[in-house]
Short mmCIF file of C-alpha atoms in Angstrom, two decimals:
data_model
loop_
_atom_site.label_atom_id
_atom_site.label_comp_id
_atom_site.label_asym_id
_atom_site.label_seq_id
_atom_site.Cartn_x
_atom_site.Cartn_y
_atom_site.Cartn_z
CA MET U 76 -179.84 42.36 234.57
CA ALA U 77 -179.61 43.89 231.41
CA SER U 78 -177.10 44.38 229.57
CA HIS U 79 -176.36 47.46 226.73
CA GLY U 80 -173.01 46.48 224.89
CA ASP U 81 -171.99 49.93 225.40
CA GLY U 82 -167.44 50.61 226.23
CA PHE U 83 -167.73 52.64 229.32
CA ILE U 84 -165.34 55.94 229.27
CA CYS U 85 -166.27 57.85 232.02
CA HIS U 86 -168.36 60.19 234.90
CA LYS U 87 -168.92 62.84 236.71
CA LEU U 88 -170.59 63.74 239.91
CA VAL U 89 -173.59 66.51 239.56
CA ASN U 90 -174.19 68.16 243.00
CA GLN U 91 -177.99 69.01 243.10
CA ILE U 92 -177.07 71.08 246.67
CA LYS U 93 -175.90 74.03 246.62
CA ALA U 94 -174.35 74.52 250.07
CA PRO U 95 -173.40 70.98 252.64
CA SER U 96 -174.90 70.75 256.36
CA ILE U 97 -174.61 69.00 258.95
CA ASP U 98 -178.55 67.84 259.06
CA LEU U 99 -177.84 64.79 258.03
CA ARG U 100 -182.15 64.50 256.17
CA THR U 101 -180.58 68.16 254.24
CA MET U 102 -176.51 66.59 253.54
CA THR U 103 -175.36 66.81 250.21
CA LYS U 104 -177.28 65.09 247.25
CA LYS U 105 -174.39 64.04 244.19
CA ARG U 106 -176.03 61.76 241.63
CA GLU U 107 -172.66 60.03 239.25
CA VAL U 108 -173.45 59.68 236.06
CA ILE U 109 -170.90 57.22 233.53
CA ARG U 110 -171.29 57.45 230.12
CA LEU U 111 -171.16 54.66 227.73
CA GLU U 112 -170.16 55.29 224.45
CA ARG U 113 -171.49 52.28 221.36
CA GLU U 114 -169.00 50.38 220.91
CA SER U 115 -168.72 47.54 217.35
CA VAL U 116 -170.26 44.33 218.53
CA ILE U 117 -173.50 43.37 217.32
CA PRO U 118 -176.01 42.16 219.66
CA ILE U 119 -177.83 39.94 218.08
CA LEU U 120 -177.65 36.32 217.68
CA LYS U 121 -176.76 34.96 214.23
CA PRO U 122 -179.65 33.63 213.18
CA THR U 123 -181.61 36.11 214.36
CA LEU U 124 -179.99 37.96 211.75
CA ILE U 125 -180.60 36.33 208.69
CA SER U 126 -184.14 35.28 210.16
CA ALA U 127 -185.02 38.33 210.20
CA LEU U 128 -183.80 39.26 206.99
CA SER U 129 -184.03 36.59 204.95
CA SER U 130 -187.95 36.81 206.18
CA HIS U 131 -187.93 40.92 202.98
CA LEU U 132 -187.11 39.21 200.55
CA ASP U 133 -188.30 37.38 197.78
CA THR U 134 -189.58 34.21 198.53
CA SER U 135 -187.31 32.46 195.48
CA ASP U 136 -184.77 34.41 197.17
CA ARG U 137 -185.53 33.16 200.37
CA ASP U 138 -182.98 29.76 199.78
CA GLU U 139 -180.21 31.47 198.05
CA PHE U 140 -179.76 34.46 200.69
CA LEU U 141 -178.91 31.33 202.55
CA MET U 142 -177.27 29.63 201.64
CA PHE U 143 -175.35 32.61 201.02
CA CYS U 144 -175.10 32.80 204.62
CA GLN U 145 -173.65 29.65 205.23
CA ARG U 146 -171.76 29.94 203.00
CA VAL U 147 -170.16 33.09 204.67
CA GLU U 148 -169.54 31.72 207.11
CA TYR U 149 -168.03 28.46 205.97
CA SER U 150 -165.68 31.07 204.05
CA ILE U 151 -164.53 33.31 207.16
CA ARG U 152 -164.13 30.84 209.30
CA ALA U 153 -161.96 28.57 207.22
CA TRP U 154 -160.04 32.14 207.42
CA TYR U 155 -159.50 32.03 210.41
CA LEU U 156 -158.35 27.95 210.85
CA LEU U 157 -154.80 28.23 211.06
CA GLN U 158 -154.84 30.80 212.80
CA PHE U 159 -156.45 30.30 215.48
CA ASP U 160 -154.99 26.61 215.95
CA ASP U 161 -151.93 28.64 215.45
CA LEU U 162 -153.14 30.40 218.95
CA LEU U 163 -154.05 27.05 220.75
CA HIS U 164 -151.46 25.37 220.24
CA LEU U 165 -149.12 28.04 221.89
CA TYR U 166 -151.83 28.96 224.74
CA SER U 167 -150.77 23.73 225.13
CA LEU U 168 -147.52 25.44 226.02
CA PHE U 169 -148.06 28.18 228.53
CA ASP U 170 -151.01 26.42 230.70
CA PRO U 171 -150.84 25.55 233.54
CA VAL U 172 -152.05 22.52 234.87
CA HIS U 173 -149.68 20.87 231.20
CA GLY U 174 -148.42 22.88 229.01
CA ALA U 175 -144.99 22.38 231.98
CA ARG U 176 -144.68 18.69 230.13
CA LYS U 177 -145.39 19.77 227.02
CA LEU U 178 -142.32 22.64 226.70
CA GLU U 179 -140.52 19.67 228.18
CA GLN U 180 -140.84 17.00 225.81
CA GLN U 181 -140.16 20.38 222.79
CA ASN U 182 -136.30 20.83 224.79
CA LEU U 183 -136.04 24.02 224.10
CA SER U 184 -133.74 26.43 225.60
CA PRO U 185 -135.03 29.44 227.63
CA GLU U 186 -134.40 31.79 224.87
CA GLU U 187 -137.07 29.90 222.28
CA ILE U 188 -138.80 29.26 224.98
CA ASP U 189 -139.83 33.73 226.31
CA VAL U 190 -139.84 33.71 221.72
CA LEU U 191 -142.82 31.07 221.62
CA GLU U 192 -144.28 32.85 225.20
CA GLN U 193 -144.16 37.14 223.45
CA LYS U 194 -145.86 34.90 219.73
CA PHE U 195 -148.77 33.79 222.18
CA LEU U 196 -149.02 37.28 223.66
CA GLY U 197 -149.15 38.93 220.18
CA LYS U 198 -151.94 36.17 218.38
CA LEU U 199 -153.87 36.83 221.98
CA PHE U 200 -153.70 40.82 221.87
CA GLN U 201 -155.30 40.12 217.30
CA VAL U 202 -157.73 37.74 219.01
CA MET U 203 -159.39 40.34 221.57
CA GLU U 204 -159.30 43.58 219.45
CA LYS U 205 -161.22 41.10 216.96
CA SER U 206 -164.05 40.40 218.76
CA ASN U 207 -164.47 43.78 220.31
CA PHE U 208 -162.58 43.35 223.96
CA LYS U 209 -160.46 46.72 225.14
CA LEU U 210 -157.29 46.86 228.07
CA THR U 211 -158.56 49.14 230.95
CA THR U 212 -156.96 52.36 231.49
CA ASP U 213 -155.98 53.82 234.49
CA GLU U 214 -159.16 56.84 234.22
CA GLU U 215 -161.74 53.53 233.67
CA ILE U 216 -160.11 51.16 236.48
CA ALA U 217 -160.34 54.83 238.54
CA VAL U 218 -163.99 55.48 238.49
CA ALA U 219 -165.02 52.47 238.55
CA LEU U 220 -162.75 51.48 242.16
CA SER U 221 -164.33 54.99 243.28
CA ALA U 222 -167.26 53.43 244.73
CA GLN U 223 -168.49 51.09 245.96
CA TYR U 224 -171.66 48.20 246.21
CA ARG U 225 -170.73 44.84 247.04
CA LEU U 226 -167.48 45.04 248.88
CA ASN U 227 -167.50 47.17 251.55
CA LEU U 228 -163.01 46.01 252.90
CA PRO U 229 -159.85 47.36 250.74
CA ILE U 230 -158.91 44.84 248.58
CA SER U 231 -155.60 44.60 247.18
CA VAL U 232 -153.29 42.30 245.16
CA ASP U 233 -150.14 40.86 246.19
CA GLU U 234 -147.22 42.04 243.16
CA SER U 235 -144.90 39.71 245.20
CA LYS U 236 -146.50 36.90 243.74
CA LEU U 237 -147.03 38.41 240.10
CA ASP U 238 -144.49 38.25 238.19
CA LYS U 239 -143.34 41.32 236.29
CA LYS U 240 -141.28 40.19 233.64
CA LEU U 241 -143.67 39.05 230.42
CA LEU U 242 -145.43 41.65 230.38
CA THR U 243 -143.22 43.92 230.48
CA LYS U 244 -141.00 42.57 227.49
CA TYR U 245 -144.55 41.94 225.45
CA PHE U 246 -145.02 45.76 225.99
CA MET U 247 -141.02 47.04 225.87
CA GLU U 248 -141.74 45.22 221.72
CA ASN U 249 -145.13 46.19 220.98
CA PRO U 250 -145.97 49.57 222.93
CA HIS U 251 -150.00 50.23 223.76
CA ASP U 252 -151.75 53.84 224.59
CA ASN U 253 -152.75 54.53 227.92
CA LEU U 254 -151.57 51.66 230.08
CA PRO U 255 -152.52 51.00 232.87
CA TYR U 256 -150.38 51.30 235.76
CA PHE U 257 -150.33 47.83 236.42
CA ALA U 258 -149.43 45.95 233.27
CA ASP U 259 -146.06 44.52 233.72
CA LYS U 260 -148.10 42.83 235.77
CA TYR U 261 -151.15 41.86 234.87
CA ILE U 262 -153.83 43.38 232.27
CA ILE U 263 -157.93 43.30 232.07
CA PHE U 264 -159.61 43.48 229.43
CA ARG U 265 -163.62 44.90 229.30
CA ARG U 266 -165.99 44.63 226.84
CA GLY U 267 -170.06 45.83 226.73
CA ILE U 268 -171.51 47.08 229.38
CA GLY U 269 -175.03 45.90 231.84
CA ILE U 270 -176.69 46.76 234.93
CA ASP U 271 -176.88 45.73 238.30
CA GLN U 272 -179.76 46.91 240.72
CA MET U 273 -180.02 45.31 244.79
CA ASN U 274 -183.78 46.18 246.96
CA ASP U 275 -182.82 46.14 250.32
CA HIS U 276 -183.10 48.13 253.79
CA PHE U 277 -179.03 48.06 253.13
CA TYR U 278 -179.20 49.04 257.89
CA HIS U 279 -175.50 49.07 258.47
CA THR U 280 -174.39 51.06 255.61
CA LYS U 281 -176.69 53.70 255.78
CA VAL U 282 -175.13 53.37 259.88
CA ASN U 283 -171.35 54.05 257.56
CA ALA U 284 -172.53 56.47 254.77
CA ILE U 285 -174.16 58.83 258.36
CA ILE U 286 -170.62 58.09 260.51
CA ILE U 287 -168.79 58.89 257.88
CA ARG U 288 -169.91 62.73 256.88
CA ILE U 289 -169.75 63.09 260.15
CA TRP U 290 -166.55 62.15 260.15
CA MET U 291 -165.43 64.10 257.52
CA PHE U 292 -167.18 67.15 258.66
CA PHE U 293 -165.27 66.98 261.82
CA LEU U 294 -162.43 66.61 260.10
CA LYS U 295 -163.02 69.19 256.96
CA ILE U 296 -163.89 71.75 260.16
CA SER U 297 -161.23 71.04 262.20
CA GLY U 298 -158.76 71.56 259.24
CA LEU U 299 -157.32 68.02 259.28
CA LYS U 300 -159.09 67.03 255.81
CA SER U 301 -156.13 68.39 254.20
CA LEU U 302 -153.65 66.83 256.70
CA LEU U 303 -154.67 63.79 255.88
CA GLY U 304 -155.42 64.36 252.08
CA ALA U 305 -151.07 65.48 251.09
CA SER U 306 -150.44 61.77 252.69
CA ARG U 307 -151.30 59.70 249.86
CA ASN U 308 -150.44 56.64 247.94
CA ARG U 309 -149.53 56.62 243.60
CA GLN U 310 -152.72 54.11 243.30
CA SER U 311 -154.74 56.65 245.32
CA GLN U 312 -154.03 59.64 243.43
CA VAL U 313 -154.85 57.21 240.55
CA PHE U 314 -157.89 56.01 242.22
CA SER U 315 -158.97 59.61 243.26
CA LYS U 316 -158.96 60.99 239.33
CA GLN U 317 -162.11 62.34 237.79
CA ILE U 318 -162.44 62.85 235.05
CA ASP U 319 -165.08 65.33 234.28
CA ILE U 320 -167.76 65.92 231.27
CA SER U 321 -171.69 67.32 229.55
CA THR U 322 -174.11 65.52 230.69
CA GLU U 323 -175.86 68.02 228.35
CA SER U 324 -174.07 67.57 225.12
CA GLU U 325 -176.22 66.08 222.58
CA ASP U 326 -173.98 62.92 220.76
CA ASP U 327 -174.69 59.32 220.07
CA GLY U 328 -173.64 58.49 224.70
CA LEU U 329 -175.92 56.30 226.47
CA TYR U 330 -176.10 57.62 230.17
CA VAL U 331 -176.10 55.35 233.31
CA GLU U 332 -176.81 56.52 236.79
CA ARG U 333 -174.66 55.52 239.16
CA ILE U 334 -177.38 55.08 242.43
CA ARG U 335 -175.74 54.02 245.99
CA VAL U 336 -176.36 54.45 249.77
CA GLU U 337 -173.42 57.03 249.53
CA ASN U 338 -175.31 60.35 247.72
CA MET U 339 -178.58 59.62 248.70
CA THR U 340 -179.89 61.79 251.10
CA LEU U 341 -181.08 59.98 254.07
CA GLY U 342 -183.48 61.51 256.37
CA ILE U 343 -185.64 59.51 259.41
CA SER U 344 -188.39 57.90 256.44
CA THR U 345 -184.65 56.66 254.37
CA LEU U 346 -183.22 54.96 256.94
CA LEU U 347 -186.68 52.56 257.89
CA LYS U 348 -187.88 52.03 254.37
CA LYS U 349 -186.27 49.36 251.80
CA ILE U 350 -184.41 51.53 248.80
CA THR U 351 -182.21 50.43 245.25
CA ILE U 352 -179.57 50.83 244.25
CA GLN U 353 -177.94 50.30 240.85
CA GLU U 354 -174.42 49.92 239.44
CA PRO U 355 -173.15 49.67 235.94
CA THR U 356 -171.83 46.33 235.39
CA PHE U 357 -169.45 45.11 233.09
CA ASP U 358 -170.38 42.78 230.54
CA ARG U 359 -167.52 41.13 229.67
CA ILE U 360 -163.88 40.91 231.37
CA ILE U 361 -160.50 38.65 231.38
CA VAL U 362 -157.11 38.38 232.54
CA VAL U 363 -154.57 37.82 232.11
CA TYR U 364 -151.26 37.30 234.03
CA ARG U 365 -148.20 34.45 234.93
CA PRO U 366 -147.65 33.70 238.98
CA ALA U 367 -144.24 34.54 240.14
CA ASN U 368 -141.86 32.57 240.63
CA THR U 369 -142.27 30.11 243.85
CA THR U 370 -139.51 26.75 242.86
CA LYS U 371 -135.75 26.51 242.14
CA GLU U 372 -137.88 25.83 238.66
CA MET U 373 -139.07 28.42 236.34
CA GLU U 374 -142.56 28.44 235.35
CA ARG U 375 -143.91 29.31 232.77
CA GLY U 376 -147.48 29.37 232.95
CA ILE U 377 -150.13 31.82 231.96
CA PHE U 378 -153.52 32.03 233.00
CA VAL U 379 -156.06 34.18 231.20
CA LYS U 380 -159.56 33.37 233.56
CA HIS U 381 -163.22 35.15 231.33
CA PHE U 382 -165.98 36.76 233.83
CA LYS U 383 -169.00 38.19 233.18
CA ASN U 384 -171.86 41.18 235.24
CA ILE U 385 -168.78 42.26 237.25
CA PRO U 386 -169.69 45.04 239.19
CA MET U 387 -167.77 48.20 238.14
CA ALA U 388 -167.28 49.02 241.80
CA ASP U 389 -166.57 45.94 242.67
CA LEU U 390 -163.56 45.30 240.22
CA GLU U 391 -161.11 43.95 243.22
CA ILE U 392 -162.77 40.17 242.89
CA VAL U 393 -160.76 39.98 239.83
CA LEU U 394 -157.86 40.59 240.15
CA PRO U 395 -155.03 38.54 240.70
CA GLU U 396 -153.33 36.91 244.01
CA LYS U 397 -155.55 39.57 246.22
CA LYS U 398 -154.41 40.34 250.08
CA ASN U 399 -156.64 39.29 252.40
CA PRO U 400 -158.42 42.37 253.34
CA GLY U 401 -158.22 43.61 256.54
CA LEU U 402 -159.73 47.13 258.96
CA THR U 403 -160.96 49.83 257.31
CA PRO U 404 -160.31 53.30 258.20
CA MET U 405 -163.01 54.36 259.32
CA ASP U 406 -162.95 50.56 261.81
CA TRP U 407 -159.50 52.05 262.83
CA VAL U 408 -161.11 55.50 264.22
CA LYS U 409 -163.92 53.85 265.74
CA PHE U 410 -161.10 52.22 267.37
CA LEU U 411 -158.90 54.87 268.39
CA VAL U 412 -162.24 57.35 268.94
CA SER U 413 -163.91 53.72 271.18
CA ALA U 414 -159.96 54.29 273.14
CA ALA U 415 -159.83 58.20 273.22
CA ILE U 416 -162.91 58.01 274.83
CA GLY U 417 -162.42 55.78 277.45
CA LEU U 418 -159.31 56.96 277.65
CA VAL U 419 -160.22 60.57 278.88
CA THR U 420 -163.50 59.44 281.13
CA VAL U 421 -161.64 57.08 282.87
CA ILE U 422 -158.77 59.49 283.33
CA GLY U 423 -161.47 61.73 284.91
CA SER U 424 -163.05 59.37 286.69
CA LEU U 425 -159.71 59.12 289.01
CA SER U 426 -158.80 62.49 289.71
CA VAL U 427 -161.87 63.16 291.25
CA PRO U 428 -160.83 61.84 295.14
CA LYS U 429 -163.21 58.91 296.26
CA ALA U 430 -163.31 57.30 292.34
CA ASP U 431 -165.76 54.65 291.72
CA VAL U 432 -163.32 51.54 290.48
CA LYS U 433 -167.06 50.45 290.39
CA VAL U 434 -167.83 52.77 287.34
CA ILE U 435 -164.30 52.96 285.88
CA PHE U 436 -164.91 49.12 285.04
CA ALA U 437 -167.78 50.11 283.70
CA ILE U 438 -166.53 52.45 281.33
CA LEU U 439 -163.66 50.57 279.91
CA SER U 440 -166.44 47.08 279.53
CA ALA U 441 -168.38 49.38 277.71
CA VAL U 442 -165.40 50.26 275.76
CA GLY U 443 -163.70 47.40 275.77
CA SER U 444 -167.44 45.28 274.48
CA TYR U 445 -168.01 48.21 271.50
CA CYS U 446 -164.05 46.96 270.45
CA VAL U 447 -164.78 43.58 270.48
CA LYS U 448 -168.17 44.74 268.33
CA THR U 449 -166.14 46.88 265.77
CA TYR U 450 -164.19 43.96 265.38
CA LEU U 451 -167.10 41.33 264.49
CA SER U 452 -168.58 43.56 262.90
CA PHE U 453 -164.96 44.06 260.50
CA GLN U 454 -164.84 39.97 261.01
CA GLY U 455 -168.75 39.33 259.20
CA SER U 456 -167.75 41.65 255.84
CA LEU U 457 -164.53 39.74 255.66
CA VAL U 458 -166.73 36.10 255.15
CA SER U 459 -169.07 37.93 252.61
CA TYR U 460 -165.92 39.32 251.20
CA GLN U 461 -164.66 35.10 251.21
CA SER U 462 -168.41 34.53 250.12
CA LEU U 463 -168.51 36.85 247.07
CA ILE U 464 -165.03 35.54 246.12
CA THR U 465 -166.62 32.14 246.22
CA SER U 466 -169.85 32.88 244.58
CA CYS U 467 -167.68 35.12 241.38
CA VAL U 468 -165.18 31.99 241.57
CA TYR U 469 -168.90 29.63 240.89
CA ASP U 470 -171.60 31.94 239.25
CA LYS U 471 -169.78 34.69 236.80
CA GLN U 472 -166.15 33.38 236.21
CA LEU U 473 -167.81 31.84 232.55
CA ASP U 474 -164.16 29.06 231.68
CA SER U 475 -160.61 30.47 231.47
CA GLY U 476 -157.45 29.12 230.03
CA ARG U 477 -158.10 26.70 226.41
CA GLY U 478 -161.47 27.24 226.85
CA THR U 479 -162.06 30.72 227.06
CA LEU U 480 -159.32 30.45 224.31
CA LEU U 481 -162.08 28.21 221.65
CA HIS U 482 -165.29 31.19 222.39
CA LEU U 483 -162.75 34.50 221.73
CA CYS U 484 -162.13 32.34 218.03
CA ASP U 485 -165.93 31.44 218.07
CA GLU U 486 -167.10 34.94 218.57
CA VAL U 487 -164.18 36.27 215.57
CA ILE U 488 -165.96 34.44 213.41
CA GLN U 489 -169.78 34.81 214.03
CA GLN U 490 -169.14 39.23 214.06
CA GLU U 491 -167.34 39.00 210.87
CA VAL U 492 -169.92 36.57 209.82
CA LYS U 493 -172.82 39.29 211.39
CA GLU U 494 -170.75 42.36 209.32
CA VAL U 495 -170.22 40.41 206.13
CA ILE U 496 -173.98 39.52 206.33
CA ILE U 497 -175.84 43.09 206.80
CA SER U 498 -172.77 45.42 204.51
CA PHE U 499 -173.87 42.78 201.84
CA TYR U 500 -177.91 43.03 202.63
CA ILE U 501 -177.84 46.28 202.76
CA LEU U 502 -175.69 46.63 199.22
CA MET U 503 -178.29 44.15 197.75
CA LYS U 504 -181.23 45.90 198.79
CA GLN U 505 -180.44 50.21 198.68
CA GLY U 506 -177.91 49.93 196.10
CA LYS U 507 -174.60 50.95 195.53
CA ALA U 508 -173.15 53.63 198.53
CA THR U 509 -169.01 54.73 200.02
CA LYS U 510 -168.68 53.80 203.17
CA GLN U 511 -169.77 56.37 205.43
CA GLU U 512 -173.06 55.23 203.55
CA LEU U 513 -172.94 52.01 203.83
CA ASP U 514 -171.53 52.39 207.52
CA MET U 515 -174.78 54.49 208.61
CA ARG U 516 -177.50 52.39 206.76
CA CYS U 517 -176.12 49.48 208.50
CA GLU U 518 -176.34 51.00 211.99
CA GLU U 519 -179.44 52.87 210.86
CA LEU U 520 -180.90 48.61 209.93
CA ILE U 521 -180.08 47.82 213.66
CA GLN U 522 -181.71 50.36 215.05
CA ARG U 523 -184.51 49.49 213.20
CA GLN U 524 -184.84 46.39 212.76
CA PHE U 525 -183.62 44.70 216.53
CA ASP U 526 -184.20 48.29 218.45
CA GLN U 527 -180.67 48.12 219.18
CA SER U 528 -177.57 50.40 218.79
CA CYS U 529 -173.92 49.57 217.36
CA ASN U 530 -171.14 51.25 216.37
CA PHE U 531 -170.67 49.30 212.29
CA ASP U 532 -167.20 48.63 211.64
CA VAL U 533 -168.18 48.88 208.15
CA ASP U 534 -164.14 48.36 206.98
CA ASP U 535 -163.74 45.86 208.26
CA ALA U 536 -167.12 44.16 206.20
CA VAL U 537 -165.62 46.12 203.14
CA HIS U 538 -162.56 43.89 203.00
CA LYS U 539 -164.09 41.04 203.41
CA LEU U 540 -166.37 41.23 200.98
CA GLU U 541 -164.04 42.85 198.77
CA LYS U 542 -161.93 39.12 199.67
CA LEU U 543 -165.31 37.37 199.37
CA GLY U 544 -165.01 38.71 195.42
CA ILE U 545 -168.66 40.15 195.66
CA VAL U 546 -168.33 43.31 195.94
CA VAL U 547 -165.82 45.45 194.16
CA GLN U 548 -165.39 49.94 193.88
CA GLY U 549 -166.19 52.24 191.52
CA ALA U 550 -165.03 54.89 189.50
CA ASP U 551 -166.70 57.01 192.07
CA GLY U 552 -165.44 55.58 195.26
CA ALA U 553 -168.72 53.46 196.14
CA TYR U 554 -168.91 50.09 196.16
CA PHE U 555 -172.06 48.05 194.39
CA CYS U 556 -172.75 43.89 194.48
CA ALA U 557 -173.00 40.90 193.02
CA ASP U 558 -176.39 39.78 193.04
CA LEU U 559 -177.26 36.52 195.20
CA GLY U 560 -176.75 33.58 192.88
CA SER U 561 -173.62 35.32 190.96
CA ALA U 562 -173.20 35.60 194.83
CA ASN U 563 -173.35 32.05 195.17
CA LYS U 564 -170.84 31.19 192.49
CA ILE U 565 -168.31 33.47 192.56
CA ILE U 566 -167.66 32.28 196.54
CA GLY U 567 -168.80 28.65 195.45
CA ILE U 568 -169.36 25.72 197.19
CA THR U 569 -167.45 24.94 199.78
CA THR U 570 -165.98 21.65 201.69
CA GLU U 571 -168.77 22.06 204.49
CA GLU U 572 -171.58 21.67 202.59
CA ILE U 573 -169.96 18.30 200.18
CA VAL U 574 -169.64 16.98 203.80
CA SER U 575 -172.92 17.68 204.32
CA LYS U 576 -174.64 15.72 201.43
CA ALA U 577 -172.00 13.20 201.79
CA LYS U 578 -174.23 12.83 205.71
CA GLU U 579 -177.47 13.34 204.11
CA GLY U 580 -176.46 10.16 200.54
CA ASP U 581 -175.53 8.08 204.01
CA SER U 582 -178.51 8.69 206.33
CA SER U 583 -180.74 7.92 202.80
CA SER U 584 -178.68 4.85 201.67
CA THR U 585 -179.60 2.96 205.52
#
């Protein structure tokens, strides 16, 4: 699996054959292209970054630069220490496992608890923003769920099991643009894009695709398609939205194709050979929600779950409080068509003067067997679904609760340290620059040196450099930095260095 670290925008269906035909070998083939945009995440490990940059310095400057990097990290970590401690303390009150007991010990009123939980959400959103996580929108959810990958069953959320007061109150006091329709019950943060591929024969999926194409063709020529399409509910309307984009315009985006059986040309050779399907993935997903109260006492637990490498089309596996899936529309079609065929055949047999009971029994047995087969096929899909959910819990869930928050806090620190190091290095090596010039040079360095793309957050980097006192803006608007030796003196020796030297002294004395 390859991660691109890019943000997900939208997709486009591109027709490749002018007119559809009932001949399955020439049936309309479509390409689904998902356009990505660069995110602000620097996709380079900090040790790799420091090692690569220091290798281009003279030997005399290398030690100074390594000390500079160390002091920058210690300083930024100290800046965030109190903020992160406050976040973790607040979450300890709403931890689903031990939070209720701690709240009881605090002896707080319901109003005071409301204030604390809203304060926690505010700090959580700040950390999410600093970690470059973004709230998913209706459009993004629509694109993600407009296809199927491993999940082939209709999955929905049992909204009655989710609390609606917590997030509703937060978004009333803190308005956000483009909130998804489910934002009153749960929120999904996403960051980064990867690619997942599977290679197999996919016999069952191919046969289902052929049946669906024939059925859709029948609905179209019979005029039932427009009639059925008029009765969609709100969720299906959201998921059916498509955002059209131009794939021919030149920009900084990246285009990834979604390859699935439903859009392939299904000839005899395709049916018999192995094929490769491809689906973009969300590199990181974080889901936040609170279950609805099922007891008389007010439950205040807030769930924070962290997932990795989730295929877009299978986004349903991270949803909270999922309902057990039922029969798919295609399964119902199979049942109804089988029953109709059986009924017509039996009536036709009974209209014959000398109806053969054995023939009628054989027809009914065949129809019944086919219905049983369809049901057993659904049960098999249900077992696969449960297996996939279990796999997700064990393999794709990175952490939850406090562990997720600690992970986010560390990511914020590492990201900002890398921003400061890169921007200072550019000013040190290439001289003074305006913000726009510095932004461009930093992105060029990341592309040239590490073959990675990144939308560098120059505003945040310059703010940190000015806060450290090692960069100054001139009268002409350009920024210039102190030399390495002066920068280290300005930052000064850190507490961590003092402790480290004390440990070295203890070890040498023993």
